Amino acid sequence: MTEAGRERSERHSPERVAERLVADRKVRAVAQAGSFGTEFQWAGSVPTFVTFERGLLSAHSDARAGVTVERFPFEQLEAWRDWDAARAEAPLALLATSRVLYDPTGHYGRIQRTLWNLSASQRAAHRAELLLGAQDALSAARAAHTGAGHGVQEQLLALADAREIALTRLYPALLTWVHLWPEFEIRLPHAWRASAGLRFPKAVYHLESLYAFGGEPEARRVLLATRGLGLVEQERRARAAFQVGYYDGAVRYLRDETARTHREDLQRWLNLTPARREKLGTLMGVTRSPLGPAALNIVQELLDAVREGE
């Protein structure tokens, strides 16, 4: 590496980024999130910082030189000390699991203490809210993607929606039983097995059945299918997971990223070229996964299992 390249690398190192954020007078709190810098760090860990800043009108995410900064307005740091306000709009898991680096007001620490000291009744109420939202989203998906006149694209969209409901609403709801907050790294299937698999076998079984994991062979197929679909960064991150043995993590990540970035393709499925359909079908797991009403039925079973703590 040249001297100039070494200087650029040092300038964008996580340590230097943290120093600059703490020194910035607009920044009123800084925390580090994710597994980078912890005993659980791995090759695919992304250095991630959370900041609250004066002068911001809305939250946004910056990614530069391999470092991500999640930025929030300072006003939210004050508002989210209140549990009712936080549960309505805050990224609860991100705030609960981050490590505070700079907090002169003490507000960040107070938010974390609130999140980690919720009473059983507060957690039950939060779980009920998540379950209600999941049920509403499930009803909307059934109305939009099932019934007479619906074809292949509706079956794929139902699968995409089923996974989104399971991941963003039902998995966090499941963890309220044991007062844990979810992580959303590529290793996620391995994380939910570790945190919930033994305690809630029915729920985790239904969660996994939506993704049709297939270990190393399926991960190889899915990685190859990314070519030509504009998933360069996603393929790079998934390959890092594959290389260290997080095969199901790579599959889960690429299935969800495909649904997020190529929803328009799913909507116009019959107009795609056969080659594009084949690649997207492999990424979505079309030949292995439940489709249409079957996928939504699994979400209902998962919802019931989460409600009962099974």
XYZ file of C-alpha atoms in Angstrom:
310
model
C 0.000 0.000 0.000
C 1.283 3.462 -0.887
C 1.781 6.123 1.762
C -1.243 8.040 0.442
C -3.351 4.910 0.507
C -2.253 4.161 4.051
C -3.217 7.672 5.134
C -6.659 7.333 3.544
C -7.160 3.979 5.245
C -6.203 5.405 8.634
C -8.429 8.450 8.086
C -11.449 6.200 7.516
C -10.622 3.636 10.211
C -13.423 3.043 12.752
C -11.269 4.560 15.484
C -10.679 7.782 13.547
C -14.350 7.977 12.531
C -15.359 7.646 16.184
C -12.890 10.367 17.185
C -14.243 12.759 14.552
C -17.833 12.110 15.535
C -17.139 12.729 19.216
C -15.246 15.921 18.361
C -18.037 17.282 16.156
C -19.899 19.922 18.160
C -23.185 19.137 16.380
C -23.011 15.534 17.606
C -24.537 15.129 21.063
C -24.279 11.344 21.446
C -22.305 8.555 19.796
C -22.612 4.793 20.149
C -21.181 1.823 18.284
C -23.567 -0.871 17.039
C -23.267 -4.358 15.606
C -20.655 -7.009 16.273
C -17.605 -5.089 15.034
C -15.243 -4.479 17.915
C -16.809 -7.145 20.148
C -15.927 -10.739 20.939
C -18.489 -11.758 18.292
C -16.755 -9.850 15.483
C -16.287 -11.774 12.238
C -15.043 -11.113 8.699
C -18.369 -9.604 7.632
C -18.837 -7.273 10.607
C -19.508 -3.711 9.446
C -18.268 -0.875 11.685
C -21.484 0.989 12.548
C -22.022 4.110 14.605
C -25.215 5.709 15.890
C -25.282 9.468 16.357
C -27.746 12.098 17.499
C -26.997 15.486 15.965
C -28.256 19.026 16.208
C -29.570 20.515 12.981
C -30.806 17.266 11.421
C -34.373 17.332 10.144
C -34.743 13.556 9.714
C -32.881 10.319 10.254
C -30.608 9.014 7.538
C -27.814 6.525 7.000
C -24.341 7.256 5.608
C -21.974 4.552 4.349
C -18.428 5.509 3.418
C -15.185 3.552 3.165
C -16.743 0.516 4.831
C -18.102 2.437 7.837
C -21.820 3.094 8.381
C -23.205 5.967 10.449
C -26.882 5.981 11.443
C -27.744 9.625 12.118
C -30.770 10.875 14.102
C -31.953 14.360 15.091
C -30.996 15.443 18.595
C -34.654 16.074 19.418
C -35.298 12.331 19.193
C -32.602 11.626 21.768
C -34.649 13.691 24.199
C -38.049 12.321 23.123
C -37.084 8.647 23.177
C -36.306 8.708 26.892
C -40.064 8.166 27.173
C -41.000 4.534 26.530
C -44.311 5.350 24.857
C -42.588 7.677 22.394
C -39.723 5.273 21.793
C -41.854 2.216 21.071
C -43.891 4.193 18.546
C -40.995 5.346 16.388
C -37.509 4.465 17.649
C -35.203 1.732 16.272
C -35.435 -0.094 19.593
C -33.031 -2.957 18.925
C -30.367 -0.630 17.532
C -30.553 1.615 20.586
C -30.735 -1.213 23.107
C -27.753 -3.190 21.824
C -25.328 -0.391 20.905
C -22.339 0.553 23.081
C -22.289 4.176 24.154
C -19.064 6.073 23.414
C -20.115 9.659 24.091
C -23.177 10.787 26.021
C -22.652 14.101 27.844
C -26.377 14.596 28.451
C -26.884 11.042 29.751
C -29.971 10.692 27.543
C -28.629 7.725 25.544
C -27.873 5.817 28.726
C -31.335 6.567 30.071
C -32.929 5.207 26.871
C -30.912 2.016 27.199
C -31.787 1.572 30.867
C -35.455 1.988 29.974
C -35.255 -0.635 27.235
C -33.412 -3.169 29.379
C -35.606 -2.663 32.438
C -39.064 -2.968 30.922
C -41.523 -4.733 33.169
C -43.221 -7.953 32.118
C -46.434 -6.033 31.518
C -44.663 -3.475 29.327
C -43.075 -6.217 27.267
C -46.424 -7.985 26.944
C -48.040 -4.776 25.708
C -45.228 -4.251 23.191
C -45.587 -7.847 22.021
C -49.331 -7.356 21.592
C -48.691 -4.266 19.449
C -46.239 -6.146 17.243
C -48.667 -9.056 16.871
C -51.516 -6.717 15.974
C -49.357 -5.045 13.334
C -48.356 -8.444 11.979
C -51.975 -9.568 11.795
C -52.955 -6.389 9.947
C -50.073 -6.789 7.490
C -50.999 -10.436 6.975
C -54.614 -9.543 6.240
C -53.456 -6.907 3.741
C -51.163 -9.425 2.033
C -53.989 -11.951 1.766
C -56.277 -9.337 0.228
C -53.614 -8.211 -2.251
C -52.075 -11.515 -3.292
C -54.655 -14.305 -3.010
C -58.000 -15.045 -4.570
C -59.454 -15.483 -8.020
C -57.435 -14.163 -10.938
C -54.111 -14.067 -9.135
C -51.124 -15.665 -10.787
C -47.442 -16.414 -10.332
C -46.426 -12.874 -9.484
C -48.931 -12.708 -6.633
C -47.559 -15.961 -5.249
C -44.048 -14.472 -5.227
C -45.205 -11.210 -3.700
C -47.033 -13.142 -0.985
C -43.810 -14.985 -0.160
C -41.862 -11.707 -0.029
C -44.454 -10.129 2.267
C -44.610 -13.236 4.453
C -40.870 -13.098 5.066
C -40.961 -9.364 5.790
C -43.743 -9.785 8.361
C -41.963 -12.695 10.013
C -38.610 -10.952 10.192
C -39.541 -7.409 11.184
C -42.566 -8.023 13.413
C -42.812 -11.596 14.620
C -39.159 -12.308 15.383
C -38.865 -9.167 17.563
C -42.178 -10.083 19.206
C -40.859 -13.563 19.994
C -37.807 -12.130 21.751
C -39.974 -10.036 24.085
C -40.720 -13.262 25.963
C -37.050 -13.457 27.038
C -36.357 -9.687 27.081
C -33.878 -9.755 24.228
C -33.544 -7.399 21.288
C -32.956 -8.743 17.770
C -29.888 -8.287 15.652
C -30.191 -7.904 11.906
C -26.780 -8.967 10.643
C -26.221 -11.452 7.848
C -25.805 -14.143 10.520
C -29.423 -13.695 11.574
C -30.661 -17.294 11.203
C -27.814 -18.415 13.440
C -28.678 -15.672 15.943
C -32.357 -16.601 16.206
C -31.433 -20.261 16.658
C -29.063 -19.316 19.474
C -31.405 -16.897 21.233
C -34.784 -18.551 20.663
C -34.373 -21.984 19.091
C -34.418 -24.106 22.245
C -37.037 -22.034 24.064
C -39.467 -21.574 21.171
C -39.086 -24.525 18.776
C -42.455 -24.073 17.018
C -41.902 -20.404 16.268
C -38.348 -20.884 15.004
C -39.430 -23.863 12.892
C -42.086 -21.768 11.140
C -39.653 -18.871 10.741
C -37.094 -21.088 9.053
C -39.605 -22.850 6.805
C -40.308 -19.531 5.052
C -36.700 -19.263 3.886
C -36.068 -22.833 2.711
C -32.477 -22.958 3.884
C -30.343 -25.621 2.250
C -26.896 -25.245 3.726
C -23.815 -24.927 1.552
C -25.315 -26.240 -1.722
C -28.213 -23.769 -1.655
C -25.894 -20.923 -0.696
C -23.685 -21.702 -3.706
C -26.679 -21.659 -6.038
C -27.977 -18.387 -4.648
C -24.597 -16.644 -4.844
C -24.177 -17.624 -8.507
C -27.649 -16.303 -9.321
C -26.753 -12.748 -8.251
C -24.720 -12.134 -11.417
C -26.228 -9.546 -13.730
C -28.892 -8.364 -11.279
C -27.110 -5.357 -9.809
C -26.540 -7.077 -6.474
C -22.792 -6.456 -6.394
C -22.536 -5.175 -2.823
C -25.037 -7.756 -1.551
C -23.117 -10.560 -3.246
C -19.871 -9.350 -1.693
C -21.326 -9.349 1.813
C -23.056 -12.692 1.334
C -19.828 -14.237 0.035
C -18.030 -13.127 3.187
C -20.666 -15.001 5.213
C -20.355 -18.046 2.945
C -16.582 -18.181 3.287
C -16.719 -18.480 7.069
C -19.570 -20.992 7.100
C -22.676 -18.828 7.593
C -24.379 -20.509 4.635
C -27.951 -19.982 5.804
C -27.092 -16.406 6.705
C -25.972 -15.748 3.135
C -29.188 -17.275 1.793
C -31.448 -15.348 4.179
C -29.753 -12.062 3.372
C -29.904 -12.529 -0.406
C -33.530 -13.718 -0.333
C -34.565 -10.577 1.571
C -32.372 -8.214 -0.439
C -33.724 -9.638 -3.693
C -37.304 -9.036 -2.569
C -36.412 -5.505 -1.462
C -34.461 -4.419 -4.546
C -36.366 -6.327 -7.241
C -39.985 -6.055 -6.153
C -40.852 -4.430 -9.478
C -39.484 -7.510 -11.263
C -41.666 -9.727 -9.083
C -44.686 -7.596 -10.013
C -44.002 -7.973 -13.745
C -42.802 -11.562 -13.551
C -44.469 -12.787 -16.758
C -42.778 -10.027 -18.776
C -39.250 -10.965 -17.723
C -36.858 -12.940 -19.874
C -36.553 -16.635 -18.988
C -32.947 -16.099 -17.879
C -33.907 -13.292 -15.497
C -36.823 -15.310 -14.106
C -34.493 -18.240 -13.475
C -32.002 -16.121 -11.532
C -34.650 -14.359 -9.488
C -36.424 -17.654 -8.882
C -33.228 -19.160 -7.480
C -32.614 -16.144 -5.275
C -36.172 -16.196 -3.933
C -36.104 -19.979 -3.525
C -39.151 -20.515 -5.723
C -38.739 -24.271 -6.106
C -38.062 -24.802 -2.388
C -40.224 -22.263 -0.555
C -43.955 -22.081 0.191
C -45.682 -19.677 -2.191
C -48.868 -17.633 -2.122
C -51.443 -18.726 0.458
C -49.102 -21.429 1.768
C -46.515 -18.826 2.778
C -49.153 -16.640 4.418
C -50.565 -19.647 6.287
C -47.119 -20.296 7.751
C -46.992 -16.689 8.941
C -50.335 -17.203 10.687
C -48.975 -20.326 12.386
C -45.845 -18.406 13.364
C -47.958 -15.585 14.754
C -49.964 -18.046 16.858
C -46.788 -19.677 18.148
C -45.290 -16.303 19.100
C -48.508 -15.277 20.873
C -48.416 -18.477 22.947
C -44.658 -18.421 23.493
C -44.106 -21.784 21.830
